[in-house]
Tab-separated table of C-alpha atoms in Angstrom:
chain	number	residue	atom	x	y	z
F	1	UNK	CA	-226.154	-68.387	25.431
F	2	UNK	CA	-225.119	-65.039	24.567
F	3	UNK	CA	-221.644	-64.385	23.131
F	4	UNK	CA	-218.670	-62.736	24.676
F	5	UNK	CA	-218.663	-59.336	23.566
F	6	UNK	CA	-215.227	-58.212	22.106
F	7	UNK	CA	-212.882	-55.595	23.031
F	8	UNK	CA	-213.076	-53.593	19.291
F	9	UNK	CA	-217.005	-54.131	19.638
F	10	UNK	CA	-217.424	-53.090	23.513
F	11	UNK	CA	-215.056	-49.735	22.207
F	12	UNK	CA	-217.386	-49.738	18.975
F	13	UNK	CA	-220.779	-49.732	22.043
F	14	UNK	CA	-218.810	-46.738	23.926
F	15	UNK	CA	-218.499	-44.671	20.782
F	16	UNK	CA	-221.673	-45.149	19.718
F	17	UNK	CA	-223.342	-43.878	23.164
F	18	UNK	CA	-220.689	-40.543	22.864
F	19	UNK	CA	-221.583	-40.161	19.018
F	20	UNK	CA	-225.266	-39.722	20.387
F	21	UNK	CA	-224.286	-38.226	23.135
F	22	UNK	CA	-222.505	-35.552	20.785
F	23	UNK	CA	-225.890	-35.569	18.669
F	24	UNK	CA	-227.884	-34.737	21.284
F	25	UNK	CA	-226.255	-31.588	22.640
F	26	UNK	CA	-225.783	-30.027	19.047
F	27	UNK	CA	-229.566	-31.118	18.017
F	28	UNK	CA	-231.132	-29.101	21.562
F	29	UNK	CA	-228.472	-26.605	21.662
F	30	UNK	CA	-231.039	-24.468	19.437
F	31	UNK	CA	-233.946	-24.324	21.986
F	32	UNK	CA	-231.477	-22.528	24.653
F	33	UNK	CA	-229.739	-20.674	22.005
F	34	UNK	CA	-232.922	-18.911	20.789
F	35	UNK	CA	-232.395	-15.734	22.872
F	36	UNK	CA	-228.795	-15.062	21.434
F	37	UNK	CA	-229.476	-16.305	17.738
F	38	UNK	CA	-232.472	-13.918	17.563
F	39	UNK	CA	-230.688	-10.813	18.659
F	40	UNK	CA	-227.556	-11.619	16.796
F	41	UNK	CA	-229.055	-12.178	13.739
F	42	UNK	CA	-231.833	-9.998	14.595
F	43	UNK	CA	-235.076	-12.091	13.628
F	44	UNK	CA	-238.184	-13.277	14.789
F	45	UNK	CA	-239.615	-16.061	16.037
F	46	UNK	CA	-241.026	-17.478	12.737
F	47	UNK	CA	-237.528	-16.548	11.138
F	48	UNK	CA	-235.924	-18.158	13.974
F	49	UNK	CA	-237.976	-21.564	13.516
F	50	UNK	CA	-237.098	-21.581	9.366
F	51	UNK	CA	-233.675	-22.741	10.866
F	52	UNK	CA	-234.288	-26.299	12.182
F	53	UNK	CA	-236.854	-25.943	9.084
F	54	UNK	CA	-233.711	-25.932	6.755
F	55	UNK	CA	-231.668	-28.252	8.700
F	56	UNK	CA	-234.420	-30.848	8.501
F	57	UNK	CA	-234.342	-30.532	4.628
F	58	UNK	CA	-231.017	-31.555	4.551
F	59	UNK	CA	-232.235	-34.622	7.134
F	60	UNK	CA	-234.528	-35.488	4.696
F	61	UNK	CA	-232.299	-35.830	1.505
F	62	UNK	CA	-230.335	-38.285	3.489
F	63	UNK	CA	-232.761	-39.844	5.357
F	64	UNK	CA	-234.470	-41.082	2.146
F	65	UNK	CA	-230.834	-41.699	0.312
F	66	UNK	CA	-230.103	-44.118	3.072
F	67	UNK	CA	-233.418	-45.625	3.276
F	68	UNK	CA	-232.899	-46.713	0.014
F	69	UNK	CA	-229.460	-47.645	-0.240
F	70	UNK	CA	-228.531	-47.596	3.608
F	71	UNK	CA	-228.139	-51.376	3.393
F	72	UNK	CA	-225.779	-51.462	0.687
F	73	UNK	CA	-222.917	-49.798	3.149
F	74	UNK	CA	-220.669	-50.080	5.866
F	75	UNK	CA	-222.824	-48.230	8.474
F	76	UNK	CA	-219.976	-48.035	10.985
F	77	UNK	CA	-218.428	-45.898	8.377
F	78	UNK	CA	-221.403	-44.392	7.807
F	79	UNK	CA	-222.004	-42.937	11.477
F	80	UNK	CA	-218.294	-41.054	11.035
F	81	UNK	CA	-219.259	-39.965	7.732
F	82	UNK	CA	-222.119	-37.832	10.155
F	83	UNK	CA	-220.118	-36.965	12.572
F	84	UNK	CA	-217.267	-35.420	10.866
F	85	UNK	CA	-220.287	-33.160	8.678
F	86	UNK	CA	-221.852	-32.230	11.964
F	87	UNK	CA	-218.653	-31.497	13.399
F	88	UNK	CA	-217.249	-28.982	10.437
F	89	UNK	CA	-220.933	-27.503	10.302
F	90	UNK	CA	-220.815	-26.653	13.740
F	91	UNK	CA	-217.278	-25.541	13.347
F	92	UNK	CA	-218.218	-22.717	10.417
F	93	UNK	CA	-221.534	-22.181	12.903
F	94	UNK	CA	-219.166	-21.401	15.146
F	95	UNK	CA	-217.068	-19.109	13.216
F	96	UNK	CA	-219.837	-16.794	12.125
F	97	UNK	CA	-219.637	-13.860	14.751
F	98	UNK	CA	-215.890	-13.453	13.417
F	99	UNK	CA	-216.908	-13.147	9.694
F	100	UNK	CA	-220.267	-10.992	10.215
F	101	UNK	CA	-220.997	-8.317	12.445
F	102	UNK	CA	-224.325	-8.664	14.503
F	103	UNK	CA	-227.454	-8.127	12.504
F	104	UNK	CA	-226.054	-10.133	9.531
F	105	UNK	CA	-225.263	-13.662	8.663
F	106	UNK	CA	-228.161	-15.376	8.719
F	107	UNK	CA	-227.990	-16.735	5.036
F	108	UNK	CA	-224.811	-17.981	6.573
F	109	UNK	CA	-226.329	-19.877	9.437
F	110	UNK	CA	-229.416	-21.409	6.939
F	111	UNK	CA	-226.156	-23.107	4.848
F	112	UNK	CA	-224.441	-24.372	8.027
F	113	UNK	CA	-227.459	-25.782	9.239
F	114	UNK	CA	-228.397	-27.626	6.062
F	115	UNK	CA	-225.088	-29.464	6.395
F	116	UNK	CA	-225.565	-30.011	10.493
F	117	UNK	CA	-229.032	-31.354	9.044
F	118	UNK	CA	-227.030	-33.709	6.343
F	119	UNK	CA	-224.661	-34.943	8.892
F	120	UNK	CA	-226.898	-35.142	12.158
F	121	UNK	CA	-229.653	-37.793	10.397
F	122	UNK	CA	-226.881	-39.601	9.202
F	123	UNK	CA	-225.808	-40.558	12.593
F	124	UNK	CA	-229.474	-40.642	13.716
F	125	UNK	CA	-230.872	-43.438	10.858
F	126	UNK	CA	-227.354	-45.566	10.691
F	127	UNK	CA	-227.054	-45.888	14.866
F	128	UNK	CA	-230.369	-47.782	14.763
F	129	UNK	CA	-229.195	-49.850	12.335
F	130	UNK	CA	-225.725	-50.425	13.827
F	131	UNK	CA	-227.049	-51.926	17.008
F	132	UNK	CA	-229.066	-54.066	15.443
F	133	UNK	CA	-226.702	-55.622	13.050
F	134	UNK	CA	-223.779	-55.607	15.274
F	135	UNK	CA	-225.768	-56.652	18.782
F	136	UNK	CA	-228.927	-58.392	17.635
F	137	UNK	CA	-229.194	-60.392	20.833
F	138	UNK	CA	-228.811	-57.521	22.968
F	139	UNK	CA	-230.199	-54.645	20.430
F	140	UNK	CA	-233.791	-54.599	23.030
F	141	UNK	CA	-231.233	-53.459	25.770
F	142	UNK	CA	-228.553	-51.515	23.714
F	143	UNK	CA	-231.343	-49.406	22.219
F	144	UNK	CA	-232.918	-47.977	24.827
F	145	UNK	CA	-229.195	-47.036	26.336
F	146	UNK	CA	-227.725	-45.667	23.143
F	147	UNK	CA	-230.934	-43.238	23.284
F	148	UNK	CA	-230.434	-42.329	26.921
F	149	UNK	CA	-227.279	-41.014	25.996
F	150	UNK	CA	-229.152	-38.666	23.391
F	151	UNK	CA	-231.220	-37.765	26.378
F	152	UNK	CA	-228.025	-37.302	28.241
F	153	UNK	CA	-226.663	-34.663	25.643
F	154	UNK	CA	-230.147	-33.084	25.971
F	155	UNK	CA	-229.848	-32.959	29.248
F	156	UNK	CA	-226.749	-31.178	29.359
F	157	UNK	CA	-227.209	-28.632	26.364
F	158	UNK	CA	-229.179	-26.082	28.357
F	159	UNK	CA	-226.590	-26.106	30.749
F	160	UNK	CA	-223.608	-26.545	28.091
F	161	UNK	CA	-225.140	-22.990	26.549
F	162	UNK	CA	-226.276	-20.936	29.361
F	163	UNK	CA	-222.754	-21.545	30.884
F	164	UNK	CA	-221.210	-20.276	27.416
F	165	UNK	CA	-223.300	-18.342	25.964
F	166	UNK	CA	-225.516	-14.752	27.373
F	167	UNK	CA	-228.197	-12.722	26.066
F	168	UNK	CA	-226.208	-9.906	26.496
F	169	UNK	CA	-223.334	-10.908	24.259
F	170	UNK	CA	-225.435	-12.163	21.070
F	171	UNK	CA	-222.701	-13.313	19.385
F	172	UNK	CA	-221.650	-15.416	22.373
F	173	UNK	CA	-224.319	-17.892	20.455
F	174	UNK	CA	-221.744	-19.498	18.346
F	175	UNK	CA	-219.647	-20.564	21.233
F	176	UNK	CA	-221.143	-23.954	22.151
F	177	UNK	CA	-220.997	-24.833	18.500
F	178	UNK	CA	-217.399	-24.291	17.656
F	179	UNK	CA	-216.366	-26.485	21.056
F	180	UNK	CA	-218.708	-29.366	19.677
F	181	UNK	CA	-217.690	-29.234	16.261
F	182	UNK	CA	-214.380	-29.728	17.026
F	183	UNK	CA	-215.003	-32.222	19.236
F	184	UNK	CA	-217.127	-34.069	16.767
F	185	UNK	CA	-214.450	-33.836	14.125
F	186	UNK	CA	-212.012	-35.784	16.714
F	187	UNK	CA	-214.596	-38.626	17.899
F	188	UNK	CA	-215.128	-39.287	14.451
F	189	UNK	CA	-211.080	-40.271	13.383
F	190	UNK	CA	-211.291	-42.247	16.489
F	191	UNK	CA	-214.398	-44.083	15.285
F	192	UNK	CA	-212.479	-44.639	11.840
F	193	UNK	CA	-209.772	-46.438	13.590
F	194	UNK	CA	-211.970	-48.320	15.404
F	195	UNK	CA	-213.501	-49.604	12.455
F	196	UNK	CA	-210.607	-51.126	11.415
F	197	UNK	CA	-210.660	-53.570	13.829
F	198	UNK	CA	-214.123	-54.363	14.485
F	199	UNK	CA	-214.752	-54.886	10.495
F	200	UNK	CA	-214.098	-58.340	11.135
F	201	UNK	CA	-216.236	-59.139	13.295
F	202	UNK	CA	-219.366	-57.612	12.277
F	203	UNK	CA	-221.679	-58.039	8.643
F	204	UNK	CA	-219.851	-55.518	7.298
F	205	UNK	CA	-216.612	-57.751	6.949
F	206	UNK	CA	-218.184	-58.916	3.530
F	207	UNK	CA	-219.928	-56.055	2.071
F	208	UNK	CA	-220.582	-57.911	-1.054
F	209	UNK	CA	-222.784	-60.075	0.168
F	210	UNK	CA	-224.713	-57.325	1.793
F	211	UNK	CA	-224.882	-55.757	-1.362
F	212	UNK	CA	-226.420	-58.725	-2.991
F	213	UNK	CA	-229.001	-58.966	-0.748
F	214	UNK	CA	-230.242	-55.464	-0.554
F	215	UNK	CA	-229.793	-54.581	-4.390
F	216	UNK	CA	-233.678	-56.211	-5.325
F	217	UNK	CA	-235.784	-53.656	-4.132
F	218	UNK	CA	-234.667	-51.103	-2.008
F	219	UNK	CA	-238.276	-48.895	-1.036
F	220	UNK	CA	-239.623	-52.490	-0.306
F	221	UNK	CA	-240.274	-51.682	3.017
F	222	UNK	CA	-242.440	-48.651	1.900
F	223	UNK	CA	-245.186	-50.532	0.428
F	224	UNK	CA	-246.305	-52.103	3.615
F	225	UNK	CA	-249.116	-49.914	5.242
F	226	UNK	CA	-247.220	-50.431	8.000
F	227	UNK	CA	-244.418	-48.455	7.234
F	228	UNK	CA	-246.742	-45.180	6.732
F	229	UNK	CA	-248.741	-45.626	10.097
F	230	UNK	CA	-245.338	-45.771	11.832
F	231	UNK	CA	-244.292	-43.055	10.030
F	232	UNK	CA	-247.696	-40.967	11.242
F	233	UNK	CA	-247.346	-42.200	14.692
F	234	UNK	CA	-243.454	-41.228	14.931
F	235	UNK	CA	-244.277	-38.190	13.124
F	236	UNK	CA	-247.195	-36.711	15.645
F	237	UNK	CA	-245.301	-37.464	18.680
F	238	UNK	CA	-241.693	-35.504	17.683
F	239	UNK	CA	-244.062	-32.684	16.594
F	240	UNK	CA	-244.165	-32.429	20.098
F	241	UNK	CA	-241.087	-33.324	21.039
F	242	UNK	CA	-238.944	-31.012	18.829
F	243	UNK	CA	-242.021	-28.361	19.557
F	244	UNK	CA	-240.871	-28.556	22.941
F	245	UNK	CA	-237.439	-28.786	22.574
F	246	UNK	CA	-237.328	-25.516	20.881
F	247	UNK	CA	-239.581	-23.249	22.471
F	248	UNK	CA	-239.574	-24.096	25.927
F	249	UNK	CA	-236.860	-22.447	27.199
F	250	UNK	CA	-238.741	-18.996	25.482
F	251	UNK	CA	-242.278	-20.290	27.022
F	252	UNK	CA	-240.250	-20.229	30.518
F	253	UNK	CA	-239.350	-16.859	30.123
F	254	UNK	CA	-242.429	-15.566	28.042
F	255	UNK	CA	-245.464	-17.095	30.058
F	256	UNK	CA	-243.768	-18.226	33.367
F	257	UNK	CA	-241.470	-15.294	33.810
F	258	UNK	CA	-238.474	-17.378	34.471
F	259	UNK	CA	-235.144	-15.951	34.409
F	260	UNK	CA	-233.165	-16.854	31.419
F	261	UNK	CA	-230.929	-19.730	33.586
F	262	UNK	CA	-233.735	-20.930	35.572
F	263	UNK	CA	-235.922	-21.264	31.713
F	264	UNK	CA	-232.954	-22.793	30.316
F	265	UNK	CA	-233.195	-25.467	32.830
F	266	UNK	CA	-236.368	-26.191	32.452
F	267	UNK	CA	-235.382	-28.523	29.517
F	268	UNK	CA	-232.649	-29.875	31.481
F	269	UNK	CA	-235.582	-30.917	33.742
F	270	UNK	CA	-237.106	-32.961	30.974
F	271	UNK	CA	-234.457	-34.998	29.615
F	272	UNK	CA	-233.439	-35.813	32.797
F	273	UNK	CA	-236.740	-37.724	32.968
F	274	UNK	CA	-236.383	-38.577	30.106
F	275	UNK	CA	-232.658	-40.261	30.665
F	276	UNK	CA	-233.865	-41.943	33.644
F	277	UNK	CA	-236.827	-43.731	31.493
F	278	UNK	CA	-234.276	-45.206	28.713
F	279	UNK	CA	-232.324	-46.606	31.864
F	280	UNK	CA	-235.118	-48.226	33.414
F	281	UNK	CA	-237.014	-49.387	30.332
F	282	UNK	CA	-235.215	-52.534	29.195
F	283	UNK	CA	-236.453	-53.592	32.794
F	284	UNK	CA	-239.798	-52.764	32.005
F	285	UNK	CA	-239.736	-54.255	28.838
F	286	UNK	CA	-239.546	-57.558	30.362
F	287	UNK	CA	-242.571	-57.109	32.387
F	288	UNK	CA	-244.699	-55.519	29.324
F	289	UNK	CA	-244.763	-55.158	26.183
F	290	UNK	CA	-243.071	-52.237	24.156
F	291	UNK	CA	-246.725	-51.144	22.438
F	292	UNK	CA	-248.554	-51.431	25.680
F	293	UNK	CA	-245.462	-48.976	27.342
F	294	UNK	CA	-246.034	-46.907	24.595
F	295	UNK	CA	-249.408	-46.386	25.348
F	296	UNK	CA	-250.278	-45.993	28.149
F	297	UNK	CA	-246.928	-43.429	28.839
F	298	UNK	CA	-248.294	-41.354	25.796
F	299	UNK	CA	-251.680	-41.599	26.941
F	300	UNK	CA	-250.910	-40.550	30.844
F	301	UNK	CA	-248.253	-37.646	29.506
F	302	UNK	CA	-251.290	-35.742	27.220
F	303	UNK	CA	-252.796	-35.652	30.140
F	304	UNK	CA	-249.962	-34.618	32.149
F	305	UNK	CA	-248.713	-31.784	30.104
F	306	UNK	CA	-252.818	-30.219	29.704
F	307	UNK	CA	-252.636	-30.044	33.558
F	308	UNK	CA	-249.219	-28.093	32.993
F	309	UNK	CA	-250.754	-25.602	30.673
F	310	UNK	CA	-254.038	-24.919	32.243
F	311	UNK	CA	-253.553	-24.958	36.285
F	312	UNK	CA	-251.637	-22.872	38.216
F	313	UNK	CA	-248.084	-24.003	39.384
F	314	UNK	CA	-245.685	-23.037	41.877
F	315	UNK	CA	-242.026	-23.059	40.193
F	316	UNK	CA	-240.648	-26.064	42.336
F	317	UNK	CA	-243.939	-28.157	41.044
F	318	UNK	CA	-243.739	-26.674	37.588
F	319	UNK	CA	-240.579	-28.744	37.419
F	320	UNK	CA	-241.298	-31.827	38.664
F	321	UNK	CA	-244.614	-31.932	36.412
F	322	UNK	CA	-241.660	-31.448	33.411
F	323	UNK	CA	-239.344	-33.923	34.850
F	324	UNK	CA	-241.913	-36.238	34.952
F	325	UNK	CA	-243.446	-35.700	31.365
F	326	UNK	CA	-239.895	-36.519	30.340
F	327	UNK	CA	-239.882	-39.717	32.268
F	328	UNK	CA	-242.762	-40.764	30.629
F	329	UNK	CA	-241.575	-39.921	27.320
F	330	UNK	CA	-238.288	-41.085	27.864
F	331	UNK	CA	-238.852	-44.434	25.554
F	332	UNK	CA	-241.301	-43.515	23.238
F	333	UNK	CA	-238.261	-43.316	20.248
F	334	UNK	CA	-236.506	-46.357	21.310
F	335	UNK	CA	-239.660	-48.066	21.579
F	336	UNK	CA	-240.566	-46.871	17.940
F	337	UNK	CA	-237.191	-48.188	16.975
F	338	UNK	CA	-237.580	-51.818	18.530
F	339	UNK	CA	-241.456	-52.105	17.412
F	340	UNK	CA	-240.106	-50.966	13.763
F	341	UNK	CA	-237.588	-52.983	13.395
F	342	UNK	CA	-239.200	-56.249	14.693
F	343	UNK	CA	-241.592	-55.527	11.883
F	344	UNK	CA	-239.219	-55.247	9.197
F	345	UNK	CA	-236.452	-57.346	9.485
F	346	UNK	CA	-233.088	-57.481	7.932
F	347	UNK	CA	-234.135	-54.170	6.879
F	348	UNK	CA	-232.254	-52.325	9.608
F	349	UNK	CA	-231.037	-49.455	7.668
F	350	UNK	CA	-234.785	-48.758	5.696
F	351	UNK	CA	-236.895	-49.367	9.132
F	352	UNK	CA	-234.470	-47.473	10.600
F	353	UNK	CA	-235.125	-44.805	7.707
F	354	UNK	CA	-239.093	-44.552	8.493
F	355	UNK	CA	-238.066	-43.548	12.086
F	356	UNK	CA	-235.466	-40.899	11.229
F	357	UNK	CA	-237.535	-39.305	8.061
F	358	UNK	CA	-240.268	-38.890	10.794
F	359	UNK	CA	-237.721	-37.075	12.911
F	360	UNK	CA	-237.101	-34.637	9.923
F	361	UNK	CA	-240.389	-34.127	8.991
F	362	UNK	CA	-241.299	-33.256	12.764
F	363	UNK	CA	-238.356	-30.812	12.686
F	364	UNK	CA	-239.351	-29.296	9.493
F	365	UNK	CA	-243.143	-28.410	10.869
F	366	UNK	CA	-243.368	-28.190	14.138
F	367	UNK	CA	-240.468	-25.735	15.388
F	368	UNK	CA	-241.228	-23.362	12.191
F	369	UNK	CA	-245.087	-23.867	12.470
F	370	UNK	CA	-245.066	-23.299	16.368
F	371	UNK	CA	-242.544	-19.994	15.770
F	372	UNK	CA	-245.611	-18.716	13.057
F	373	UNK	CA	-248.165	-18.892	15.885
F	374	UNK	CA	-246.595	-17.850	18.582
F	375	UNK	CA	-245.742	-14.402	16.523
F	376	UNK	CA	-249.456	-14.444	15.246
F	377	UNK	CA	-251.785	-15.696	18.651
F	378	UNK	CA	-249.130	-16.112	21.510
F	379	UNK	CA	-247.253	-19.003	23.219
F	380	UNK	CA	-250.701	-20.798	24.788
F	381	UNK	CA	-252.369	-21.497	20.948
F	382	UNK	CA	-249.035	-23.138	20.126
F	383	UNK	CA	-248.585	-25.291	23.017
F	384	UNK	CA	-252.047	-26.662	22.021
F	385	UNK	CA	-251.110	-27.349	19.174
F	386	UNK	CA	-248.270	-29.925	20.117
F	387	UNK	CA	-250.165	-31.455	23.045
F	388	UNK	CA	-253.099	-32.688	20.754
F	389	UNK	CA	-250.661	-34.488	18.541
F	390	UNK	CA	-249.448	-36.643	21.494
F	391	UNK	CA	-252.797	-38.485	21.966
F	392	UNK	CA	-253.231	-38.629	18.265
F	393	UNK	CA	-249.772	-40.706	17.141
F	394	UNK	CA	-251.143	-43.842	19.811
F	395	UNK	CA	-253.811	-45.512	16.665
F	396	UNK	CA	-251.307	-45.003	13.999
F	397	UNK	CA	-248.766	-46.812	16.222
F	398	UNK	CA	-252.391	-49.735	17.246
F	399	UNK	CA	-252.998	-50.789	13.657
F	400	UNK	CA	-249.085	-50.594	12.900
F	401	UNK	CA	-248.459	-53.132	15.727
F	402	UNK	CA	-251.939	-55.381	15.711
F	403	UNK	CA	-251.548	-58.913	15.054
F	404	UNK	CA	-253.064	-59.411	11.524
């Protein structure tokens, strides 16, 4: 029998869904805010892409500091640790039009970002682990909802910007950063005094012993093969993903002549799909397994998304073809989380790390790579590009997850 969750822990769950909540409106904030950034700073696309390129650097430093010592700390405190770094980088993100006039600043915006990039994986790698050390009986349900409220924040960004933020007021960009940031800044000291009472509770009441048993070899979980096939397989699909997150809104209004709202919600479109899949997928989980789901969603939304490119649409169908590609999608990260994890356990923190380091190298290619060829062969050749990595991260992900 399962036991009675406590008051600090069920305010510990609730913070944890807001902190990604927070996460995910800062991380897709950047597809909608291409229009402004680009004629603020006045750049291209491929100079606009070399942004989430530099904030995935700094995603990478920590991803691979906590895969290898992730275990050794408190992760609770870990979590506001990122959230008070994504919240002061969004904060001096947000304070750039009053320091630099239009057509300057960018150096500025690379630094800010590489510290949104620190602070953002931080709370990406150490959630994971979280809910599984805190809720292990309930971590298959509590998974898929903490990432549904990523997919709620990504939901709301397009709207979040557009409603702040216009094309003709560049500098109206930095906006929606400067009201997260400071936002961020406060749900972190919250989380802090949280902490205090859910300590505990938790493994983290006697760090020592945590210590001790993570201090023998902490890569060990990188010299099973199956580490690096999750890695490809996580890797290929949030090419996509972050491909799409990016450029979308700019496809909308470059290829289907959308109006900059109706483009913006055109990602909205998705991760409502997408939210309504992390909801529904503990269900499913019951009634099949989490590599089959995997599967055969990846499998059906390739397809799905080639029909998108290459047949003509009416706008109201255009949607629904993107809300449902997001549905399908919806549980593809939480199910790389669970499969992960069940494959390297009491390794939260460094499975949680081969996840997360896939994120950032995803961020670090695709949006930058995508931005190169849509300025050298146009918006279709890139699009391409991203679908045929969806089919190909489903035999990484089969050999990761075969019975040996």
């Amino acid at each position: 029998m399962k036991e009675k969750l406590r008051v600090s822990a069920i305010v510990l769950l609730i913070l944890c869904f807001v902190s990604f909540l927070a996460y995910g409106v800062h991380f897709n904030c950047f597809g909608t805010s291409t229009e402004t950034m680009m004629q603020f700073f006045r750049i291209d696309e491929s100079r606009q892409g070399m942004i989430l390129t530099v904030q995935s650097i700094g995603g990478i430093v920590m991803t691979v500091l906590l895969g290898l010592y992730g275990e050794r700390i408190n992760k609770i405190h870990g979590i506001a640790f990122g959230l008070g770094l994504m919240g002061v980088a969004s904060i001096l993100i947000g304070a750039i039009p009053a320091w630099c006039e239009a057509g300057s600043g960018y150096g500025l915006m690379l630094v800010f970002s590489l510290l949104a990039g620190l602070g953002t994986l931080t709370v990406d790698l150490l959630m994971n682990g979280v809910i599984t050390d805190v809720f292990p009986e309930r971590k298959n349900v509590f998974l898929p909802y903490v990432h549904a409220f990523y997919g709620v924040g990504a939901m709301l960004a397009p709207m979040y910007v557009s409603a702040l933020a216009a094309p003709d007021a560049p500098e109206t960009f930095a906006r929606p950063y400067l009201i997260l940031g400071i936002l961020a800044v406060v749900l972190c000291g919250v989380l802090v005094l949280n902490a205090m009472r859910v300590n505990p509770h938790t493994p983290y009441r006697d760090m020592a012993v945590l210590r001790k048993r993570a201090c023998g070899n902490p890569a060990e979980v990188f010299r099973d093969l199956r580490a690096w096939l999750y890695l490809a397989a996580c890797f290929l699909y949030l090419v996509f993903q972050t491909g799409l997150s990016a450029w979308l809104p700019q496809y909308s209004m470059n290829v289907l002549k959308y109006p900059y709202a109706s483009a913006a919600k055109m990602a909205t479109f998705y991760f409502l799909g997408a939210l309504l899949m992390r909801l529904l997928s503990p269900a499913i989980y019951k009634r099949m397994s989490v590599r089959k789901f995997y599967v055969v969603t990846i499998s059906v939304s390739a397809v799905l998304f080639a029909l998108f490119l290459f047949l003509p649409w009416g706008p109201v169908m255009t949607r629904v073809l993107i809300f449902v590609l997001g549905l399908l999608q919806g549980a593809a990260i939480p199910s790389m989380v669970i499969l992960c994890s069940d494959s390297f356990p009491g390794r939260s923190a460094s499975a949680s790390s081969i996840i997360v380091l896939s994120v950032s190298l995803a961020a670090l290619a695709g949006p930058s790579l995508m931005g190169t060829v849509i300025l050298n062969s146009g918006y279709l050749w890139a699009v391409i590009m991203i679908l045929v990595c969806l089919p190909m991260s489903i035999l990484p992900l089969m050999l990761a997850t075969r019975e040996k």
